[in-house]
Structure formats: structure tokens, C-alpha cells
PDB file of C-alpha atoms and ligand atoms in Angstrom:
ATOM      1  CA  UNK A1367     -29.379  27.125 -45.217  1.00 54.00           C
ATOM      2  CA  UNK A1368     -30.173  25.238 -41.917  1.00 57.00           C
ATOM      3  CA  UNK A1369     -32.373  26.842 -39.484  1.00 66.00           C
ATOM      4  CA  UNK A1370     -31.676  28.693 -36.378  1.00 69.00           C
ATOM      5  CA  UNK A1371     -33.466  25.949 -34.586  1.00 72.00           C
ATOM      6  CA  UNK A1372     -31.752  22.669 -36.251  1.00 77.00           C
ATOM      7  CA  UNK A1373     -28.358  24.638 -35.655  1.00 77.00           C
ATOM      8  CA  UNK A1374     -28.619  24.994 -31.997  1.00 80.00           C
ATOM      9  CA  UNK A1375     -30.314  21.490 -31.910  1.00 83.00           C
ATOM     10  CA  UNK A1376     -27.393  19.981 -33.816  1.00 83.00           C
ATOM     11  CA  UNK A1377     -25.012  21.834 -31.051  1.00 83.00           C
ATOM     12  CA  UNK A1378     -27.092  20.610 -28.206  1.00 83.00           C
ATOM     13  CA  UNK A1379     -26.585  17.131 -29.280  1.00 85.00           C
ATOM     14  CA  UNK A1380     -23.060  17.268 -30.164  1.00 82.00           C
ATOM     15  CA  UNK A1381     -22.450  18.857 -26.722  1.00 82.00           C
ATOM     16  CA  UNK A1382     -24.956  15.676 -25.159  1.00 81.00           C
ATOM     17  CA  UNK A1383     -22.366  13.051 -27.467  1.00 82.00           C
ATOM     18  CA  UNK A1384     -19.258  14.827 -25.976  1.00 81.00           C
ATOM     19  CA  UNK A1385     -20.798  14.762 -22.506  1.00 78.00           C
ATOM     20  CA  UNK A1386     -21.270  11.049 -23.094  1.00 80.00           C
ATOM     21  CA  UNK A1387     -18.206  10.262 -24.757  1.00 79.00           C
ATOM     22  CA  UNK A1388     -16.632  11.630 -21.445  1.00 78.00           C
ATOM     23  CA  UNK A1389     -18.391   9.705 -18.955  1.00 77.00           C
ATOM     24  CA  UNK A1390     -17.561   6.586 -20.791  1.00 89.00           C
ATOM     25  CA  UNK A1391     -14.236   7.056 -20.548  1.00 92.00           C
ATOM     26  CA  UNK A1392     -14.399   7.960 -16.714  1.00 95.00           C
ATOM     27  CA  UNK A1393     -16.518   4.643 -15.974  1.00 96.00           C
ATOM     28  CA  UNK A1394     -14.096   3.110 -17.976  1.00 96.00           C
ATOM     29  CA  UNK A1395     -10.962   4.551 -15.844  1.00 96.00           C
ATOM     30  CA  UNK A1396     -13.129   3.422 -12.749  1.00 97.00           C
ATOM     31  CA  UNK A1397     -13.161   0.442 -13.648  1.00 97.00           C
ATOM     32  CA  UNK A1398     -10.152  -0.109 -14.203  1.00 97.00           C
ATOM     33  CA  UNK A1399      -9.032   1.427 -11.101  1.00 97.00           C
ATOM     34  CA  UNK A1400     -11.554  -1.003  -9.720  1.00 98.00           C
ATOM     35  CA  UNK A1401      -9.780  -4.154 -11.110  1.00 98.00           C
ATOM     36  CA  UNK A1402      -6.023  -2.695 -10.014  1.00 98.00           C
ATOM     37  CA  UNK A1403      -7.247  -2.281  -5.939  1.00 98.00           C
ATOM     38  CA  UNK A1404      -9.109  -5.316  -6.304  1.00 98.00           C
ATOM     39  CA  UNK A1405      -5.619  -7.407  -7.588  1.00 98.00           C
ATOM     40  CA  UNK A1406      -4.257  -5.387  -4.784  1.00 98.00           C
ATOM     41  CA  UNK A1407      -6.389  -6.878  -2.029  1.00 98.00           C
ATOM     42  CA  UNK A1408      -6.402 -10.136  -2.985  1.00 98.00           C
ATOM     43  CA  UNK A1409      -2.396  -9.828  -3.057  1.00 98.00           C
ATOM     44  CA  UNK A1410      -2.831  -8.528   0.614  1.00 98.00           C
ATOM     45  CA  UNK A1411      -4.531 -11.631   1.578  1.00 98.00           C
ATOM     46  CA  UNK A1412      -1.451 -13.516   0.761  1.00 98.00           C
ATOM     47  CA  UNK A1413       1.231 -11.086   2.177  1.00 97.00           C
ATOM     48  CA  UNK A1414      -0.164 -10.255   5.112  1.00 97.00           C
ATOM     49  CA  UNK A1415       0.088 -13.589   6.541  1.00 97.00           C
ATOM     50  CA  UNK A1416       3.310 -13.638   5.751  1.00 96.00           C
ATOM     51  CA  UNK A1417       3.777 -10.188   7.816  1.00 96.00           C
ATOM     52  CA  UNK A1418       2.219 -11.624  10.728  1.00 97.00           C
ATOM     53  CA  UNK A1419       4.178 -14.272  10.964  1.00 96.00           C
ATOM     54  CA  UNK A1420       7.362 -12.154  10.721  1.00 96.00           C
ATOM     55  CA  UNK A1421       6.450 -10.304  13.659  1.00 96.00           C
ATOM     56  CA  UNK A1422       7.915 -10.147  17.178  1.00 94.00           C
ATOM     57  CA  UNK A1423       5.165  -8.643  19.171  1.00 93.00           C
ATOM     58  CA  UNK A1424       1.969 -10.326  20.268  1.00 93.00           C
ATOM     59  CA  UNK A1425       0.710  -6.791  19.589  1.00 93.00           C
ATOM     60  CA  UNK A1426       1.498  -6.468  15.850  1.00 95.00           C
ATOM     61  CA  UNK A1427       0.395  -9.824  15.319  1.00 96.00           C
ATOM     62  CA  UNK A1428      -2.735  -9.321  16.813  1.00 95.00           C
ATOM     63  CA  UNK A1429      -3.071  -6.491  14.940  1.00 95.00           C
ATOM     64  CA  UNK A1430      -2.156  -7.873  11.367  1.00 96.00           C
ATOM     65  CA  UNK A1431      -4.116 -10.944  11.932  1.00 97.00           C
ATOM     66  CA  UNK A1432      -7.058  -8.276  12.401  1.00 96.00           C
ATOM     67  CA  UNK A1433      -6.335  -6.632   9.571  1.00 96.00           C
ATOM     68  CA  UNK A1434      -6.151  -9.748   7.246  1.00 97.00           C
ATOM     69  CA  UNK A1435      -9.719 -10.919   7.941  1.00 98.00           C
ATOM     70  CA  UNK A1436     -11.524  -6.723   7.219  1.00 98.00           C
ATOM     71  CA  UNK A1437      -9.124  -7.175   3.734  1.00 98.00           C
ATOM     72  CA  UNK A1438     -10.856 -10.696   3.335  1.00 98.00           C
ATOM     73  CA  UNK A1439     -13.876  -8.886   3.208  1.00 98.00           C
ATOM     74  CA  UNK A1440     -13.010  -5.838   1.339  1.00 98.00           C
ATOM     75  CA  UNK A1441     -12.087  -8.414  -1.638  1.00 98.00           C
ATOM     76  CA  UNK A1442     -16.087  -9.302  -1.353  1.00 98.00           C
ATOM     77  CA  UNK A1443     -17.175  -5.488  -0.640  1.00 98.00           C
ATOM     78  CA  UNK A1444     -15.246  -4.613  -3.562  1.00 98.00           C
ATOM     79  CA  UNK A1445     -16.850  -7.647  -5.611  1.00 98.00           C
ATOM     80  CA  UNK A1446     -20.099  -6.399  -4.478  1.00 98.00           C
ATOM     81  CA  UNK A1447     -19.276  -3.188  -6.208  1.00 98.00           C
ATOM     82  CA  UNK A1448     -18.529  -5.402  -9.459  1.00 98.00           C
ATOM     83  CA  UNK A1449     -22.043  -6.612  -9.700  1.00 97.00           C
ATOM     84  CA  UNK A1450     -23.366  -3.061  -8.796  1.00 95.00           C
ATOM     85  CA  UNK A1451     -21.882  -1.950 -11.708  1.00 95.00           C
ATOM     86  CA  UNK A1452     -22.965  -5.187 -13.622  1.00 96.00           C
ATOM     87  CA  UNK A1453     -19.585  -5.705 -14.403  1.00 96.00           C
ATOM     88  CA  UNK A1454     -17.287  -8.857 -14.009  1.00 97.00           C
ATOM     89  CA  UNK A1455     -15.209  -9.222 -11.262  1.00 97.00           C
ATOM     90  CA  UNK A1456     -11.665  -9.189 -12.597  1.00 97.00           C
ATOM     91  CA  UNK A1457      -8.449  -8.508 -11.500  1.00 97.00           C
ATOM     92  CA  UNK A1458      -4.902  -6.367 -12.712  1.00 97.00           C
ATOM     93  CA  UNK A1459      -2.202  -6.727 -11.445  1.00 97.00           C
ATOM     94  CA  UNK A1460      -0.950  -3.758  -9.428  1.00 96.00           C
ATOM     95  CA  UNK A1461       2.779  -3.082  -9.880  1.00 96.00           C
ATOM     96  CA  UNK A1462       2.305  -0.542  -7.043  1.00 96.00           C
ATOM     97  CA  UNK A1463       0.976  -3.087  -4.299  1.00 97.00           C
ATOM     98  CA  UNK A1464       3.399  -5.446  -5.878  1.00 97.00           C
ATOM     99  CA  UNK A1465       6.386  -3.422  -5.212  1.00 97.00           C
ATOM    100  CA  UNK A1466       5.386  -1.915  -1.964  1.00 96.00           C
ATOM    101  CA  UNK A1467       4.915  -5.139  -0.645  1.00 97.00           C
ATOM    102  CA  UNK A1468       7.786  -7.020  -2.264  1.00 96.00           C
ATOM    103  CA  UNK A1469       9.819  -4.146  -1.025  1.00 95.00           C
ATOM    104  CA  UNK A1470       8.811  -4.129   2.631  1.00 94.00           C
ATOM    105  CA  UNK A1471       9.418  -7.827   2.805  1.00 94.00           C
ATOM    106  CA  UNK A1472      13.024  -7.395   1.769  1.00 95.00           C
ATOM    107  CA  UNK A1473      13.448  -4.613   4.344  1.00 93.00           C
ATOM    108  CA  UNK A1474      12.124  -6.763   6.972  1.00 93.00           C
ATOM    109  CA  UNK A1475      14.336 -10.028   6.000  1.00 93.00           C
ATOM    110  CA  UNK A1476      17.481  -7.775   6.578  1.00 96.00           C
ATOM    111  CA  UNK A1477      16.408  -7.073  10.385  1.00 95.00           C
ATOM    112  CA  UNK A1478      17.011  -9.429  12.964  1.00 95.00           C
ATOM    113  CA  UNK A1479      14.586 -11.993  13.546  1.00 94.00           C
ATOM    114  CA  UNK A1480      13.156 -11.881  16.911  1.00 93.00           C
ATOM    115  CA  UNK A1481      13.858  -8.093  17.407  1.00 93.00           C
ATOM    116  CA  UNK A1482      11.993  -4.958  17.549  1.00 92.00           C
ATOM    117  CA  UNK A1483      13.316  -3.500  15.104  1.00 93.00           C
ATOM    118  CA  UNK A1484      12.268  -6.057  12.418  1.00 95.00           C
ATOM    119  CA  UNK A1485       8.378  -4.882  13.821  1.00 95.00           C
ATOM    120  CA  UNK A1486       9.575  -1.152  13.425  1.00 95.00           C
ATOM    121  CA  UNK A1487      10.263  -2.921   9.760  1.00 95.00           C
ATOM    122  CA  UNK A1488       7.109  -4.237   9.626  1.00 96.00           C
ATOM    123  CA  UNK A1489       5.287  -1.549  10.612  1.00 96.00           C
ATOM    124  CA  UNK A1490       6.660   0.770   8.157  1.00 96.00           C
ATOM    125  CA  UNK A1491       5.429  -1.379   4.888  1.00 96.00           C
ATOM    126  CA  UNK A1492       2.209  -1.739   6.537  1.00 97.00           C
ATOM    127  CA  UNK A1493       1.597   1.731   6.610  1.00 97.00           C
ATOM    128  CA  UNK A1494       3.138   2.589   3.174  1.00 97.00           C
ATOM    129  CA  UNK A1495       0.493  -0.137   1.934  1.00 97.00           C
ATOM    130  CA  UNK A1496      -2.119   1.428   4.092  1.00 97.00           C
ATOM    131  CA  UNK A1497      -1.373   4.949   2.299  1.00 98.00           C
ATOM    132  CA  UNK A1498      -1.506   3.958  -1.336  1.00 98.00           C
ATOM    133  CA  UNK A1499      -5.116   2.322  -0.468  1.00 98.00           C
ATOM    134  CA  UNK A1500      -6.084   5.557   1.261  1.00 98.00           C
ATOM    135  CA  UNK A1501      -5.207   7.368  -1.693  1.00 98.00           C
ATOM    136  CA  UNK A1502      -6.483   4.582  -3.884  1.00 98.00           C
ATOM    137  CA  UNK A1503     -10.342   4.525  -2.505  1.00 98.00           C
ATOM    138  CA  UNK A1504     -10.382   8.298  -1.729  1.00 98.00           C
ATOM    139  CA  UNK A1505     -10.202   8.659  -5.279  1.00 98.00           C
ATOM    140  CA  UNK A1506     -12.479   6.058  -6.484  1.00 98.00           C
ATOM    141  CA  UNK A1507     -15.386   6.575  -4.047  1.00 98.00           C
ATOM    142  CA  UNK A1508     -14.951  10.109  -5.607  1.00 98.00           C
ATOM    143  CA  UNK A1509     -15.029   9.252  -8.989  1.00 97.00           C
ATOM    144  CA  UNK A1510     -17.371   7.032  -8.333  1.00 97.00           C
ATOM    145  CA  UNK A1511     -19.825   9.696  -7.045  1.00 97.00           C
ATOM    146  CA  UNK A1512     -19.188  11.751  -9.913  1.00 96.00           C
ATOM    147  CA  UNK A1513     -20.549   9.007 -12.465  1.00 96.00           C
ATOM    148  CA  UNK A1514     -24.053   8.927  -9.834  1.00 96.00           C
ATOM    149  CA  UNK A1515     -22.834   5.661  -8.861  1.00 97.00           C
ATOM    150  CA  UNK A1516     -23.782   6.344  -5.052  1.00 97.00           C
ATOM    151  CA  UNK A1517     -24.270   3.141  -3.665  1.00 97.00           C
ATOM    152  CA  UNK A1518     -20.869   2.212  -4.843  1.00 98.00           C
ATOM    153  CA  UNK A1519     -19.026   5.498  -3.571  1.00 98.00           C
ATOM    154  CA  UNK A1520     -20.780   4.713   0.142  1.00 98.00           C
ATOM    155  CA  UNK A1521     -18.987   0.684   0.157  1.00 98.00           C
ATOM    156  CA  UNK A1522     -15.470   2.551  -1.419  1.00 98.00           C
ATOM    157  CA  UNK A1523     -15.828   4.984   1.554  1.00 98.00           C
ATOM    158  CA  UNK A1524     -16.716   2.710   3.852  1.00 98.00           C
ATOM    159  CA  UNK A1525     -13.380   0.895   3.014  1.00 98.00           C
ATOM    160  CA  UNK A1526     -11.527   4.117   2.771  1.00 98.00           C
ATOM    161  CA  UNK A1527     -12.568   4.490   6.787  1.00 98.00           C
ATOM    162  CA  UNK A1528     -11.388   0.156   7.492  1.00 98.00           C
ATOM    163  CA  UNK A1529      -7.543   1.720   5.810  1.00 98.00           C
ATOM    164  CA  UNK A1530      -7.660   4.783   7.573  1.00 98.00           C
ATOM    165  CA  UNK A1531      -8.149   3.145  11.052  1.00 97.00           C
ATOM    166  CA  UNK A1532      -5.748   0.160  10.136  1.00 97.00           C
ATOM    167  CA  UNK A1533      -3.404   3.051   9.816  1.00 97.00           C
ATOM    168  CA  UNK A1534      -4.162   4.609  13.163  1.00 97.00           C
ATOM    169  CA  UNK A1535      -3.850   0.797  14.707  1.00 96.00           C
ATOM    170  CA  UNK A1536      -0.632   0.579  13.423  1.00 96.00           C
ATOM    171  CA  UNK A1537       0.639   3.680  14.856  1.00 95.00           C
ATOM    172  CA  UNK A1538      -0.616   3.317  18.315  1.00 94.00           C
ATOM    173  CA  UNK A1539       0.967  -0.174  18.117  1.00 94.00           C
ATOM    174  CA  UNK A1540       4.446   1.338  17.357  1.00 93.00           C
ATOM    175  CA  UNK A1541       3.985   4.116  19.900  1.00 91.00           C
ATOM    176  CA  UNK A1542       2.825   1.693  22.927  1.00 88.00           C
ATOM    177  CA  UNK A1543       4.733  -1.244  22.149  1.00 81.00           C
ATOM    178  CA  UNK A1544       7.387  -0.971  19.543  1.00 80.00           C
ATOM    179  CA  UNK A1545       9.498   2.151  19.097  1.00 78.00           C
ATOM    180  CA  UNK A1546      10.970   2.590  22.570  1.00 74.00           C
ATOM    181  CA  UNK A1547      11.479  -0.814  23.409  1.00 77.00           C
ATOM    182  CA  UNK A1548      13.573  -1.071  19.515  1.00 73.00           C
ATOM    183  CA  UNK A1549      15.392   1.983  20.773  1.00 77.00           C
ATOM    184  CA  UNK A1550      16.440   0.096  24.281  1.00 78.00           C
ATOM    185  CA  UNK A1551      17.039  -2.999  22.781  1.00 76.00           C
ATOM    186  CA  UNK A1552      19.971  -1.367  20.654  1.00 75.00           C
ATOM    187  CA  UNK A1553      20.852   0.538  23.360  1.00 78.00           C
ATOM    188  CA  UNK A1554      21.227  -2.934  25.492  1.00 80.00           C
ATOM    189  CA  UNK A1555      23.030  -4.309  22.269  1.00 76.00           C
ATOM    190  CA  UNK A1556      25.378  -1.902  22.311  1.00 73.00           C
ATOM    191  CA  UNK A1557      26.570  -2.155  25.937  1.00 71.00           C
ATOM    192  CA  UNK A1558      27.331  -5.990  25.395  1.00 62.00           C
TER     193      UNK A1558
HETATM  194 FE1  FE2 B2072      -7.367  -2.966   2.172  1.00 53.41          FE
END
């Protein structure tokens, strides 16, 4: 018959094994999400110039160009995170981001070239992208903290703030330069 002490030791070991297993699967999940957002950012480096080119107003083109630079740096920041975790940088196709950008560009193409309605469509598409990223980075930063990867968490928080800033910038462009004017454009067209 096992002694009392042996029984409690083996229980403790079992608990520890279980915790290790859970941490490993959480780490796996974290890495898988990181590969997903890494793909998404690299994809955006290719997609943002198309949106910039399609935009009608200078202020929207500038806002997109600025966020393209930030996005290029984010790709590097994610590579740093892979390095911190002693993992190879690896991208995994993000079907969500692929879908959001594809649909966004399709909607944009349905608007008239050179119109302000086109800018409204671009801003809506870009904000859908930002909100996806805000959700992804918020989740990733939280998991990194749970895993005790504080340095990775702080880089992820930094990126999260950049995405929120991009979202605010788009709202400003819409409010100051695009939405009202787009409506005027419609009204003028109606009068003709
Ligand atoms: Fe981003």
C-alpha cells in the first residue's frame, strides 16, 4: 500500500504535469496566432499601396502611406517576438485578413474612380482591417502575459496602440475631409 506521503507526491506531480501540458498547448496556440497575424501584416504591406493608389483625397492617401510605414515596422516587431521566443519567423495564411481585404477592394472598385464615395469605402474597409488587428493584438498580448512572456507582451501592446491610433486617424479623415463632402457630391450629382 502506498504511503500517505507518496500519494500526495504523485498527486502533486500529476498536477504539475497537467499544468505543463496546459502551458504547452497555450504556447502552441499563441504561436499559431502569432503566425496568423504575421501573415496578415505581410499581406497588408502588399495591399495598403493598392488602397493608397485608389484613394481620391490627399489626406486619405497620406494616412494610408503613414500606416504602411508603421505596418512595415510591425512586421519587424513580430519577427523580434519570434526571436524572443526562440522560434523561427513563420507566416500562416490568415483567411480572415485575406477575406477582409479582398471584399474591401471589391467594394472600393464598385465606387466611381475619383469620387469621395470611393474614399468612404476605403475608410470603411481600412477600419474593418484595424478592428480585426485590434482584436488579434489584444488577445495575443493577454496570452503572452499569462505565459510570463512580458517582453513579448509589451511589444504586442505597443503594436495594439499603433492599430488604435490608425483607427482614430481614419475616423478623423472621414470626419474632417470625406463624409460630408461625399454627401455634397451626391447631392450635386442629383441636381445635374
Ligand atoms: Fe498592423
